PDB file of C-alpha atoms (C1' of nucleotides) in Angstrom:
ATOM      1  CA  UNK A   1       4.330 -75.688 385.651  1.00 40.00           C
ATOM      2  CA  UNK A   2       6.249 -74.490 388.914  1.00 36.00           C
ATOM      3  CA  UNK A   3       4.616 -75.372 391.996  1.00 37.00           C
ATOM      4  CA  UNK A   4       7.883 -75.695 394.321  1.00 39.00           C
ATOM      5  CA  UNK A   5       8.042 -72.457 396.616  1.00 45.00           C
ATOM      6  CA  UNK A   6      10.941 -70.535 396.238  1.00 55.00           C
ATOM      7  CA  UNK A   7      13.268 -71.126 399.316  1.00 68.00           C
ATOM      8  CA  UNK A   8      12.972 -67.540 401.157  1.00 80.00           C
ATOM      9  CA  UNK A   9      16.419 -65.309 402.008  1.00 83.00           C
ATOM     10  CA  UNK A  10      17.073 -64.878 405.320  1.00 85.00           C
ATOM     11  CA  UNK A  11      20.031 -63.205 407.208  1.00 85.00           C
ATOM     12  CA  UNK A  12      21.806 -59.949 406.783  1.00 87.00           C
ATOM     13  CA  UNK A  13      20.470 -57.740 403.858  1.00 89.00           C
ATOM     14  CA  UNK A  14      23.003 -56.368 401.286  1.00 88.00           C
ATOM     15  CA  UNK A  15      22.806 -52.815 400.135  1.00 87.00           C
ATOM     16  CA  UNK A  16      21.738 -54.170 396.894  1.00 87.00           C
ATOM     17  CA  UNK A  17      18.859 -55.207 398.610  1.00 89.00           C
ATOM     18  CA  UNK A  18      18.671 -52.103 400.734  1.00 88.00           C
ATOM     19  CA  UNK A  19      17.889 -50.128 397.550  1.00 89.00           C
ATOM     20  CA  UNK A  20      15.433 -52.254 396.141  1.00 89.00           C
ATOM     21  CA  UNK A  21      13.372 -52.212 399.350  1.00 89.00           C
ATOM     22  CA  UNK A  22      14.015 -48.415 399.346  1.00 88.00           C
ATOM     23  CA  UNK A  23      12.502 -47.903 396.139  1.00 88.00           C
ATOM     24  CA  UNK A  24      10.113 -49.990 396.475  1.00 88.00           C
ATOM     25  CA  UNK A  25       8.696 -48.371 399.410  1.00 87.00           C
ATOM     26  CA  UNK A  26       9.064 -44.948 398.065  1.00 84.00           C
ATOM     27  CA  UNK A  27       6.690 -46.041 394.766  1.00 85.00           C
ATOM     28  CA  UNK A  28       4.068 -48.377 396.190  1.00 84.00           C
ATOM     29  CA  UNK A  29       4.282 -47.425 400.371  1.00 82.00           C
ATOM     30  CA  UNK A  30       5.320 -48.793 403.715  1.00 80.00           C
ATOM     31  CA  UNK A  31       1.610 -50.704 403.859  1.00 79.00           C
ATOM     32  CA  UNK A  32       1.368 -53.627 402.086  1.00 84.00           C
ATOM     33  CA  UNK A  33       4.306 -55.208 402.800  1.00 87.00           C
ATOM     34  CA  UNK A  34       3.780 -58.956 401.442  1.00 85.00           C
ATOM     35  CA  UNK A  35       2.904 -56.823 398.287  1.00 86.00           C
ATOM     36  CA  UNK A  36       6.006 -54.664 398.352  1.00 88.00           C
ATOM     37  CA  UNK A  37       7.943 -57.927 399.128  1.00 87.00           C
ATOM     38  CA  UNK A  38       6.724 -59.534 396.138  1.00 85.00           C
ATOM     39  CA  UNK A  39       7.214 -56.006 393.534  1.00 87.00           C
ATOM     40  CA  UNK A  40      10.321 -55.830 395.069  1.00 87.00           C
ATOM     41  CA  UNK A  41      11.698 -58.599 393.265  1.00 85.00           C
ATOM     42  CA  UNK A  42      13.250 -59.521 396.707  1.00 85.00           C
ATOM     43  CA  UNK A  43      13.300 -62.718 397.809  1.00 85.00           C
ATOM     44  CA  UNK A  44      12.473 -62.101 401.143  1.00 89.00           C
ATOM     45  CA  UNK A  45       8.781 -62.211 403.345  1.00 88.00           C
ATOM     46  CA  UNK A  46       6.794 -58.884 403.561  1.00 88.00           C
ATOM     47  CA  UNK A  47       7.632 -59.809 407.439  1.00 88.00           C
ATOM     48  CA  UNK A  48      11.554 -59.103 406.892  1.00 90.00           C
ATOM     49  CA  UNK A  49      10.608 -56.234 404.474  1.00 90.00           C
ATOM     50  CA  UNK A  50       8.956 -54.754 407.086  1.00 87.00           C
ATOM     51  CA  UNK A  51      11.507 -55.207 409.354  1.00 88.00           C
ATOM     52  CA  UNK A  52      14.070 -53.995 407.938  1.00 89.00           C
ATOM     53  CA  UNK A  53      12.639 -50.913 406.805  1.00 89.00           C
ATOM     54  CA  UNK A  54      11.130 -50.287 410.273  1.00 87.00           C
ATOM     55  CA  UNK A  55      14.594 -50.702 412.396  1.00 86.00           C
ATOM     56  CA  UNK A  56      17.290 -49.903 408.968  1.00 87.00           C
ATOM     57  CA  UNK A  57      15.881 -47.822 406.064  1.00 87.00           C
ATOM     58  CA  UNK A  58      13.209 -45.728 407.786  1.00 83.00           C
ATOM     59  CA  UNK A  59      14.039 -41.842 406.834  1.00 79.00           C
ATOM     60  CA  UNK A  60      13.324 -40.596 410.326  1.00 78.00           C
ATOM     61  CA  UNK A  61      15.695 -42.897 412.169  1.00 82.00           C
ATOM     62  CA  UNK A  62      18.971 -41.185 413.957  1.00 80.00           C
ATOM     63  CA  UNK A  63      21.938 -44.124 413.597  1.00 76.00           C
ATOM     64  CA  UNK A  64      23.908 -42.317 416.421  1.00 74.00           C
ATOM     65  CA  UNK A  65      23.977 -43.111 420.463  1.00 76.00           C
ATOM     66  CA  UNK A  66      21.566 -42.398 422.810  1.00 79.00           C
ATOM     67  CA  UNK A  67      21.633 -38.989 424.194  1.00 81.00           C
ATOM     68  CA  UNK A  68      21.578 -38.547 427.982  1.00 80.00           C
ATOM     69  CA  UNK A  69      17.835 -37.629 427.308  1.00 82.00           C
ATOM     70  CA  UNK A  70      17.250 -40.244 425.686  1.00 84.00           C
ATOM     71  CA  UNK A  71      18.191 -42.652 428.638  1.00 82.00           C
ATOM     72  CA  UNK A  72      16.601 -40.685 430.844  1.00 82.00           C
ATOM     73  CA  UNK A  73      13.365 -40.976 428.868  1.00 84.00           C
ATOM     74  CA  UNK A  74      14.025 -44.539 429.052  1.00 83.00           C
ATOM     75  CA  UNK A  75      14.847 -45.059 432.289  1.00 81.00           C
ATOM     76  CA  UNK A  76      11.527 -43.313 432.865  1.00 82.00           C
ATOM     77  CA  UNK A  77       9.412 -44.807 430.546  1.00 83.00           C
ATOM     78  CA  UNK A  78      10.512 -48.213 431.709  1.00 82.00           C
ATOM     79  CA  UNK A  79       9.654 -47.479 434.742  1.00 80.00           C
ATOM     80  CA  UNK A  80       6.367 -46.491 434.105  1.00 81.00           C
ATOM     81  CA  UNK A  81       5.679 -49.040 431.149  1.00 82.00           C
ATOM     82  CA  UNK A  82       8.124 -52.041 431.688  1.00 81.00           C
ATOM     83  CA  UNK A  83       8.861 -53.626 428.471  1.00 81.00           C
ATOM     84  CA  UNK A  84       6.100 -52.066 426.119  1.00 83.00           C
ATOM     85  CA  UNK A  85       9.234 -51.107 423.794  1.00 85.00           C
ATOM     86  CA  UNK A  86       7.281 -49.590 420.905  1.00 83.00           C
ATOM     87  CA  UNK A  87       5.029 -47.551 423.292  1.00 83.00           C
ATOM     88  CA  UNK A  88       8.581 -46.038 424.433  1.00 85.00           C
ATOM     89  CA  UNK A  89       9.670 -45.738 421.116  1.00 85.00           C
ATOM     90  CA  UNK A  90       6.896 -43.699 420.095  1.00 84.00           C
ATOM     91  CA  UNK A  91       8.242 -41.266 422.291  1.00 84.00           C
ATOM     92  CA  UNK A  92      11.394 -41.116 421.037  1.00 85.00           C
ATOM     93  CA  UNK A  93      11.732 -39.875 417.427  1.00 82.00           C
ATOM     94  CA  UNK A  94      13.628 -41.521 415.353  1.00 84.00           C
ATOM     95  CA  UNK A  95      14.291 -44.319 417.621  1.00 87.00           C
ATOM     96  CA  UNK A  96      12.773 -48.089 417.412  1.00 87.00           C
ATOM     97  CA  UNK A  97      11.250 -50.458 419.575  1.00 85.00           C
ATOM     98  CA  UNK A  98      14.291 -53.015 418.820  1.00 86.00           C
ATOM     99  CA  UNK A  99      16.818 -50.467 419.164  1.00 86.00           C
ATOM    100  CA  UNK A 100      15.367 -49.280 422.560  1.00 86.00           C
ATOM    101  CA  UNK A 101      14.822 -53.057 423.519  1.00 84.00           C
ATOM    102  CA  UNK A 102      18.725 -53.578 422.918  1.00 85.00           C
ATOM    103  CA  UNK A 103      19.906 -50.932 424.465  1.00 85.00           C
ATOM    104  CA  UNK A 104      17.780 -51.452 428.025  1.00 83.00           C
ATOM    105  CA  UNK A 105      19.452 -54.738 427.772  1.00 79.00           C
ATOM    106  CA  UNK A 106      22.727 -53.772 426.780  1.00 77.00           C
ATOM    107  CA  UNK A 107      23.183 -50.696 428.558  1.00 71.00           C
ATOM    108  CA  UNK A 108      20.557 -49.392 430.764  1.00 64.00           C
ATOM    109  CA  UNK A 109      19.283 -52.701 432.620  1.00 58.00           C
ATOM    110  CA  UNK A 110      21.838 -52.257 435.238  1.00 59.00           C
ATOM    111  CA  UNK A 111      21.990 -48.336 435.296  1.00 63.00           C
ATOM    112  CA  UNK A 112      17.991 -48.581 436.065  1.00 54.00           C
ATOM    113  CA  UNK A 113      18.255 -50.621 438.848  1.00 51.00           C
ATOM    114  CA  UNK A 114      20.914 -48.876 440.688  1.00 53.00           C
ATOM    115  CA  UNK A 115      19.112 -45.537 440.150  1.00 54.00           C
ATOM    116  CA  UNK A 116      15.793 -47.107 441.343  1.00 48.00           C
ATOM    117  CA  UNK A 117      16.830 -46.598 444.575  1.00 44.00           C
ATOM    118  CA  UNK A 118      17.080 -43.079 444.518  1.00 43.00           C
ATOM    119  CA  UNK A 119      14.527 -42.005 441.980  1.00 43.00           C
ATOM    120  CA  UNK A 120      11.636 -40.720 443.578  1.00 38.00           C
ATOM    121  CA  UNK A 121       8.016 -41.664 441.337  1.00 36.00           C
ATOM    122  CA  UNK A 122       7.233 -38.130 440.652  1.00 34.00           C
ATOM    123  CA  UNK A 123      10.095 -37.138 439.561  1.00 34.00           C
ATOM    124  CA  UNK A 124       9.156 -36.641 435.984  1.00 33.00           C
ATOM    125  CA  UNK A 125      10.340 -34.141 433.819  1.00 32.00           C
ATOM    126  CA  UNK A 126       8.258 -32.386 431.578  1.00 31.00           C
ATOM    127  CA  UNK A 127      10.621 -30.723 429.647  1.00 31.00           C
ATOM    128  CA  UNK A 128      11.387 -34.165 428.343  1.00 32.00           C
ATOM    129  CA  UNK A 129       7.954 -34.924 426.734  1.00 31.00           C
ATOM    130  CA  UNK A 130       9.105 -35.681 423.598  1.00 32.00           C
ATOM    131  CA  UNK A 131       6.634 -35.266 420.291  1.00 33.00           C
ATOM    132  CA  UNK A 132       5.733 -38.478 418.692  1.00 31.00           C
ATOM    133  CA  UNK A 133       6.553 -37.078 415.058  1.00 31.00           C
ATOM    134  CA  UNK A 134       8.584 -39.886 413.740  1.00 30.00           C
ATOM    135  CA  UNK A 135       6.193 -41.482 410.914  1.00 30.00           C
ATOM    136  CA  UNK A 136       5.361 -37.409 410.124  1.00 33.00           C
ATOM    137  CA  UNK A 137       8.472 -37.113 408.240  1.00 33.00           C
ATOM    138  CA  UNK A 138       8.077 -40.495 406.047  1.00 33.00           C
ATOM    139  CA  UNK A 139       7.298 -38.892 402.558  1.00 36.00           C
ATOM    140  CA  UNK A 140       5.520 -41.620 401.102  1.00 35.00           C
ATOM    141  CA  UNK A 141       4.005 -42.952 397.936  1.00 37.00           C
ATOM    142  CA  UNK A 142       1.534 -45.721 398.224  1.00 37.00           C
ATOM    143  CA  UNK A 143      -0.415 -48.013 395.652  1.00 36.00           C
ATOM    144  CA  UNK A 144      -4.613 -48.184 395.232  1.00 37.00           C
ATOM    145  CA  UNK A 145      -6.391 -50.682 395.186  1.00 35.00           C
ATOM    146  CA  UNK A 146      -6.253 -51.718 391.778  1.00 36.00           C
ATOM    147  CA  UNK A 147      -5.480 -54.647 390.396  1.00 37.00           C
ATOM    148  CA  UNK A 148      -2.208 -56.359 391.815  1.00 36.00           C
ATOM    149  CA  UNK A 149      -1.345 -57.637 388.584  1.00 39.00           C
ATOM    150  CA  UNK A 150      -1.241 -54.493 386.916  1.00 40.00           C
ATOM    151  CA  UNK A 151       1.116 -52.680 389.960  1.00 42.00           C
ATOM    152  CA  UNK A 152       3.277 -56.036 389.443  1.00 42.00           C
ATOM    153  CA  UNK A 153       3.805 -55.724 386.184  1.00 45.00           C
ATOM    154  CA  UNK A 154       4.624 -52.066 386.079  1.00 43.00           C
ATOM    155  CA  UNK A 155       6.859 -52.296 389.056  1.00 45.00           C
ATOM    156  CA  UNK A 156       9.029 -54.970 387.183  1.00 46.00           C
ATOM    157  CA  UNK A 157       9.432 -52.396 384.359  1.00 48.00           C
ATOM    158  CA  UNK A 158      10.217 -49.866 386.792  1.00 46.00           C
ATOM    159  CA  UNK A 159      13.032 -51.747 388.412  1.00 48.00           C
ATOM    160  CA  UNK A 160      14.036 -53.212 385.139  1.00 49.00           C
ATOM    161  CA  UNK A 161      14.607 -50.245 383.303  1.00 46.00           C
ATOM    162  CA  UNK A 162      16.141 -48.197 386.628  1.00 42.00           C
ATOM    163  CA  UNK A 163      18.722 -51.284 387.259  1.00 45.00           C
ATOM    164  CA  UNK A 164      21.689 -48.859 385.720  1.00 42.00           C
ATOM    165  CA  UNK A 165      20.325 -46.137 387.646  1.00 43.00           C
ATOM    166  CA  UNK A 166      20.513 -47.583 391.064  1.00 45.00           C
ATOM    167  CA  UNK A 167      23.430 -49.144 390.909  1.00 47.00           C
ATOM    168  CA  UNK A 168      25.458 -45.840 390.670  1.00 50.00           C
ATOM    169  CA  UNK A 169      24.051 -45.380 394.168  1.00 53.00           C
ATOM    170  CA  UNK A 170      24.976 -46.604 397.599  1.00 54.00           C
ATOM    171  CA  UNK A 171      22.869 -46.382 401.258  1.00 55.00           C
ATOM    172  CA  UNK A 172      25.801 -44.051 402.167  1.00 54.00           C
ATOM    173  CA  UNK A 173      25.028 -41.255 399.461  1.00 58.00           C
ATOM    174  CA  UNK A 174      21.270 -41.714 399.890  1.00 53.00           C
ATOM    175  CA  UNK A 175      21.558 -41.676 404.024  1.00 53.00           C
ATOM    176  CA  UNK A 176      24.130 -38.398 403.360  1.00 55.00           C
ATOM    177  CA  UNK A 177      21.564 -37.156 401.315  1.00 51.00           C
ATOM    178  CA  UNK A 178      18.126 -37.719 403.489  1.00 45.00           C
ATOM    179  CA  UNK A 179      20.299 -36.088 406.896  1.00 46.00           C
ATOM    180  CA  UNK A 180      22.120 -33.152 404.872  1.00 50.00           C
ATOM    181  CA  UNK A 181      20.155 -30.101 406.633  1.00 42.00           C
ATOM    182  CA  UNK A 182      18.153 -28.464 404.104  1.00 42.00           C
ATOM    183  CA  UNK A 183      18.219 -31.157 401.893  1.00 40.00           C
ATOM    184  CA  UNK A 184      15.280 -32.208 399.980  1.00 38.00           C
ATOM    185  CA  UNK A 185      12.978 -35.000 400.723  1.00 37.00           C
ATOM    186  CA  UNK A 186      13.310 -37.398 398.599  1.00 37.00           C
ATOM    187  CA  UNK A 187       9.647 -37.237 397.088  1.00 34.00           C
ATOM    188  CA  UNK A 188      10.447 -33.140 398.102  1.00 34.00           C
ATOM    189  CA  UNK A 189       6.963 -33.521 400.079  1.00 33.00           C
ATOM    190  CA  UNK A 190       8.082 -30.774 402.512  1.00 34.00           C
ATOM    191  CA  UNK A 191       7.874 -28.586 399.196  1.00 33.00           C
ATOM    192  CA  UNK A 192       4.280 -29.770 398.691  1.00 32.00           C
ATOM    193  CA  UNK A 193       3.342 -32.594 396.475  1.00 33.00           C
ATOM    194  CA  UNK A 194       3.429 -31.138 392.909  1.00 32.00           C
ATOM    195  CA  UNK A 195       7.000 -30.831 393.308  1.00 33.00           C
ATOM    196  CA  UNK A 196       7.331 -34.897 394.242  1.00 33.00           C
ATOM    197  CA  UNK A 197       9.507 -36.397 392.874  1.00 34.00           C
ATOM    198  CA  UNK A 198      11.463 -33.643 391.572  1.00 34.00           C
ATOM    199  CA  UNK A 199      14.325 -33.331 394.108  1.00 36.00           C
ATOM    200  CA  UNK A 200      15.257 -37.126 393.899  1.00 35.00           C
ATOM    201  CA  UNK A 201      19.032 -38.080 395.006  1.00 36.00           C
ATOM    202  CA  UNK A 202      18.403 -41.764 392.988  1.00 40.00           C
ATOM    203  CA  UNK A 203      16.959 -40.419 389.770  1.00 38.00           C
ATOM    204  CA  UNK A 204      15.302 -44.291 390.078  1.00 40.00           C
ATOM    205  CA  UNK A 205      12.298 -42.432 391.636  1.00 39.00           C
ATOM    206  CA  UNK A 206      12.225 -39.348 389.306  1.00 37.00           C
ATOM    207  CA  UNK A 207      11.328 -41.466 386.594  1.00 36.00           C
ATOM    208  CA  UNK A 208       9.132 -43.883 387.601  1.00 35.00           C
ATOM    209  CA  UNK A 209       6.477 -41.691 388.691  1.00 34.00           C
ATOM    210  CA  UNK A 210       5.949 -39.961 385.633  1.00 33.00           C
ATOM    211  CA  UNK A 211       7.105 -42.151 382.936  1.00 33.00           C
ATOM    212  CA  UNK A 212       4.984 -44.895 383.979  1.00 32.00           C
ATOM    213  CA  UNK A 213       1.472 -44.585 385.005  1.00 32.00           C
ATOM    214  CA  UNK A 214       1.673 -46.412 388.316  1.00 34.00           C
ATOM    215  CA  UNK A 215      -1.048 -45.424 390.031  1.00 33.00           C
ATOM    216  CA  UNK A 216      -0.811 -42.591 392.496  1.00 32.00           C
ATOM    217  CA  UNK A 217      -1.646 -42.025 396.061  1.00 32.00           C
ATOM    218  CA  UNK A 218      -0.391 -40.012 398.718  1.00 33.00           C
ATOM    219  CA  UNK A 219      -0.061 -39.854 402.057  1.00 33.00           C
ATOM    220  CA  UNK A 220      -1.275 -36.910 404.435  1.00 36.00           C
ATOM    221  CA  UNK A 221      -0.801 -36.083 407.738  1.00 32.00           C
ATOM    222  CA  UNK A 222      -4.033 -35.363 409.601  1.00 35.00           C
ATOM    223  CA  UNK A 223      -4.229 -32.487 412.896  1.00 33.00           C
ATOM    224  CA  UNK A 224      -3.267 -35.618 415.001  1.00 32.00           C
ATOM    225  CA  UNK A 225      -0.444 -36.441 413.000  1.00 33.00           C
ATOM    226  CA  UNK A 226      -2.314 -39.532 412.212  1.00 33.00           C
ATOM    227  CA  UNK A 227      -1.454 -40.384 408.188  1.00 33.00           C
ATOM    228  CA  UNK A 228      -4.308 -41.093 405.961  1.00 33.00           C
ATOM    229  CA  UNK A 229      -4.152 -41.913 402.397  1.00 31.00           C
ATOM    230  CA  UNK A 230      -5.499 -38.985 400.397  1.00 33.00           C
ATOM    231  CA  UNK A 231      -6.428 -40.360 397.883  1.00 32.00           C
ATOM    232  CA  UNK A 232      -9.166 -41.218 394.937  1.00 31.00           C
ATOM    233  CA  UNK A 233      -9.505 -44.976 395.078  1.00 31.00           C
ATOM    234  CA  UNK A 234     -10.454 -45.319 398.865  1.00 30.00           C
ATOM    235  CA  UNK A 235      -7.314 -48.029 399.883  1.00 29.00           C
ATOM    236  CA  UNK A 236      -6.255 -47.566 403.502  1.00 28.00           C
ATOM    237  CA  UNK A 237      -9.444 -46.416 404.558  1.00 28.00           C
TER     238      UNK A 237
ATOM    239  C1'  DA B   1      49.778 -62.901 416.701  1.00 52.11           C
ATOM    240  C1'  DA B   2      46.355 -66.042 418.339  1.00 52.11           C
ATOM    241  C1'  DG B   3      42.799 -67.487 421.342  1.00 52.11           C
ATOM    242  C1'  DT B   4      38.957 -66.507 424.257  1.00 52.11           C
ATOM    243  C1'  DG B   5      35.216 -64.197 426.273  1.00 52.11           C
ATOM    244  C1'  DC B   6      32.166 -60.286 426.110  1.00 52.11           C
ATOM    245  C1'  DT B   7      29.201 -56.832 423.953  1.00 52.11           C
ATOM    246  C1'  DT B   8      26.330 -55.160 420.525  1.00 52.11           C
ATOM    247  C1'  DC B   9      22.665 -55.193 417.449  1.00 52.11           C
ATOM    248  C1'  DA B  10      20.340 -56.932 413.190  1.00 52.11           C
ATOM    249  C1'  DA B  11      17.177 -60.242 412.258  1.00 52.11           C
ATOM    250  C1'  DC B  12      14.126 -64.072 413.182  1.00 52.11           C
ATOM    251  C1'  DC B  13      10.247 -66.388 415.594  1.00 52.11           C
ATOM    252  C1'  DG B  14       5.887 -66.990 417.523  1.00 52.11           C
ATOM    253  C1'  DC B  15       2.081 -64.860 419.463  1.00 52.11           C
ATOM    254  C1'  DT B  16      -1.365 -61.114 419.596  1.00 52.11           C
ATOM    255  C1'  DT B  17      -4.074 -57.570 417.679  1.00 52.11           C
ATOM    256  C1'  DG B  18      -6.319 -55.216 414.015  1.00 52.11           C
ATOM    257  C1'  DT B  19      -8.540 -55.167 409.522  1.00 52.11           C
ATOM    258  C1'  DT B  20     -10.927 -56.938 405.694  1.00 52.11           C
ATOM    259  C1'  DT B  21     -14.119 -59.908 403.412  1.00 52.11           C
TER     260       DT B  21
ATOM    261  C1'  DT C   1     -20.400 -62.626 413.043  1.00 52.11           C
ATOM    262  C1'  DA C   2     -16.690 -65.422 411.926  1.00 52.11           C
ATOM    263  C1'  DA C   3     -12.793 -66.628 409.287  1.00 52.11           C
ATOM    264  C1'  DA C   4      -8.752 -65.261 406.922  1.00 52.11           C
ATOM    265  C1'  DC C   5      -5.187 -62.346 406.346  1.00 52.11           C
ATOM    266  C1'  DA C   6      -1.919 -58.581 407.457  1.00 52.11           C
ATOM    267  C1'  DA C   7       0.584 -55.970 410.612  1.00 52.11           C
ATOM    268  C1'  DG C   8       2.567 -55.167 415.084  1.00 52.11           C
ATOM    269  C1'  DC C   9       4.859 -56.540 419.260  1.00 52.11           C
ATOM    270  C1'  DG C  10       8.116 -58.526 422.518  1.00 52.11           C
ATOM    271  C1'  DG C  11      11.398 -62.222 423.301  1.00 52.11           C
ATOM    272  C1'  DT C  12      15.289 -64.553 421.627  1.00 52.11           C
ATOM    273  C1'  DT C  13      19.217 -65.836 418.803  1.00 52.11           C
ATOM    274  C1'  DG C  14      23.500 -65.623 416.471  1.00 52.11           C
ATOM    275  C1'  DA C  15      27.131 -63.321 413.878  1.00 52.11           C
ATOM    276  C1'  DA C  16      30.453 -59.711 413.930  1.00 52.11           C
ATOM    277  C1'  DG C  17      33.432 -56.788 416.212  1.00 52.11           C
ATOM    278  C1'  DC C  18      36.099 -55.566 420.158  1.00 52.11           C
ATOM    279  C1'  DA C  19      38.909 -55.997 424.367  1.00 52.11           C
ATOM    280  C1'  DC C  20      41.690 -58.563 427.075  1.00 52.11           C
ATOM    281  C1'  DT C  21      45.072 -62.133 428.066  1.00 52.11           C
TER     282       DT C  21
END
DNA sequence: AAGTGCTTCAACCGCTTGTTT
DNA sequence: TAAACAAGCGGTTGAAGCACT
């Protein structure tokens, strides 16, 4: 009988690691995460999961500097908001809260103050209202409801039999293949859903979802661009 | 080339808020 | 309605990389 907890990894994540999470997410969703933690096979808290996905592996994120918009928008938003960093990030796609956070404090602390002087309060731009559409571009699978042991079980034969399938893949070729214009999605949701899956640059995914009868739930986006599970079994209501 | 200080940013921590039972 | 749990948020830390001496 094993009742000593497993000692939990913390630090840096290795692309190894990376993938699993990736995969993970893609099958099961970004929801759940002490669930997708423990699926994962990663040794890691559905807190770091989380994490890194939010700030590292999220589809929608740019990896690049900050555009002079950008730090204008911060500036800005800063201004109006102090240090409500995801309410600022929201309004920069493909940006996050920590990134934001780092770079005010890196970069823009200084530049804010001296242009507080001169920067009159309604001097607002509209043109810079960015959309929040960030989380619109996540194609996403997620679990139901169903029993946990079930979606355990068939996620470990999922990453079990996909082991020699991932490993011919690297974050660079899957990142190169997620920002190549006019590439496909990786579930191909922009296609519409009967094509999931078909388009996959890690073949990991291409299998799972029909080979094994995980079960199935999408994602939609709502008028709001508000995503609700569409699905049969009622989880995320 | 080696040492030192600075910058950057990924990741953790603890608290708060929201959701489920 | 309250308790338990999950997710989100903002602050902080520390390692790695870079520039300068």
């Amino acid at each position: 009988m094993v009742t000593v907890r497993e000692e939990m990894r913390k630090g840096p994540w290795t692309e190894q690691e990376d993938l699993q999470l990736v995969c993970t997410v893609r099958l099961f969703g970004d929801r759940r995460w002490d669930f997708v933690a423990k699926v994962s096979g990663l040794n890691r808290t559905g807190k770091s999961c989380r994490l890194r996905w939010v700030n590292y592996l999220h589809p929608g994120l740019k990896h690049g500097r900050m555009s002079p918009q950008e730090e204008h928008l911060i500036i800005e938003l800063h201004a109006r908001w102090g240090n409500r960093w995801s309410r600022i990030a929201r309004r920069l796609p493909g940006r996050t809260d920590n990134e934001i956070k780092n770079y005010w404090r890196t970069h823009m602390r200084k530049k804010a103050q001296e242009r507080r002087g001169d920067m009159s309060p309604s001097s607002s731009s509209s043109s810079l209202a960015y959309q929040s559409c960030l989380l619109d571009t996540v194609p996403i699978i997620s679990m139901d409801g169903g029993d946990i042991h079930d979606d355990r079980s068939c996620m470990a034969r999922v990453l079990k039999s996909t082991q020699s399938v991932m490993d011919g893949y690297t974050m660079d070729q899957i990142w190169r293949e997620i920002e190549a214009p006019g590439a496909p999605s990786l579930l191909g949701i922009d296609e519409g859903k009967d094509k999931a899956c078909s388009n996959l640059p890690c073949p990991l995914l291409t299998s799972t979802m029909s080979d094994y009868s995980c079960p199935e739930v999408f994602w939609k986006i709502d008028n709001e661009g508000t995503r609700m599970l569409a699905t049969q079994s009622g989880y995320g209501k």
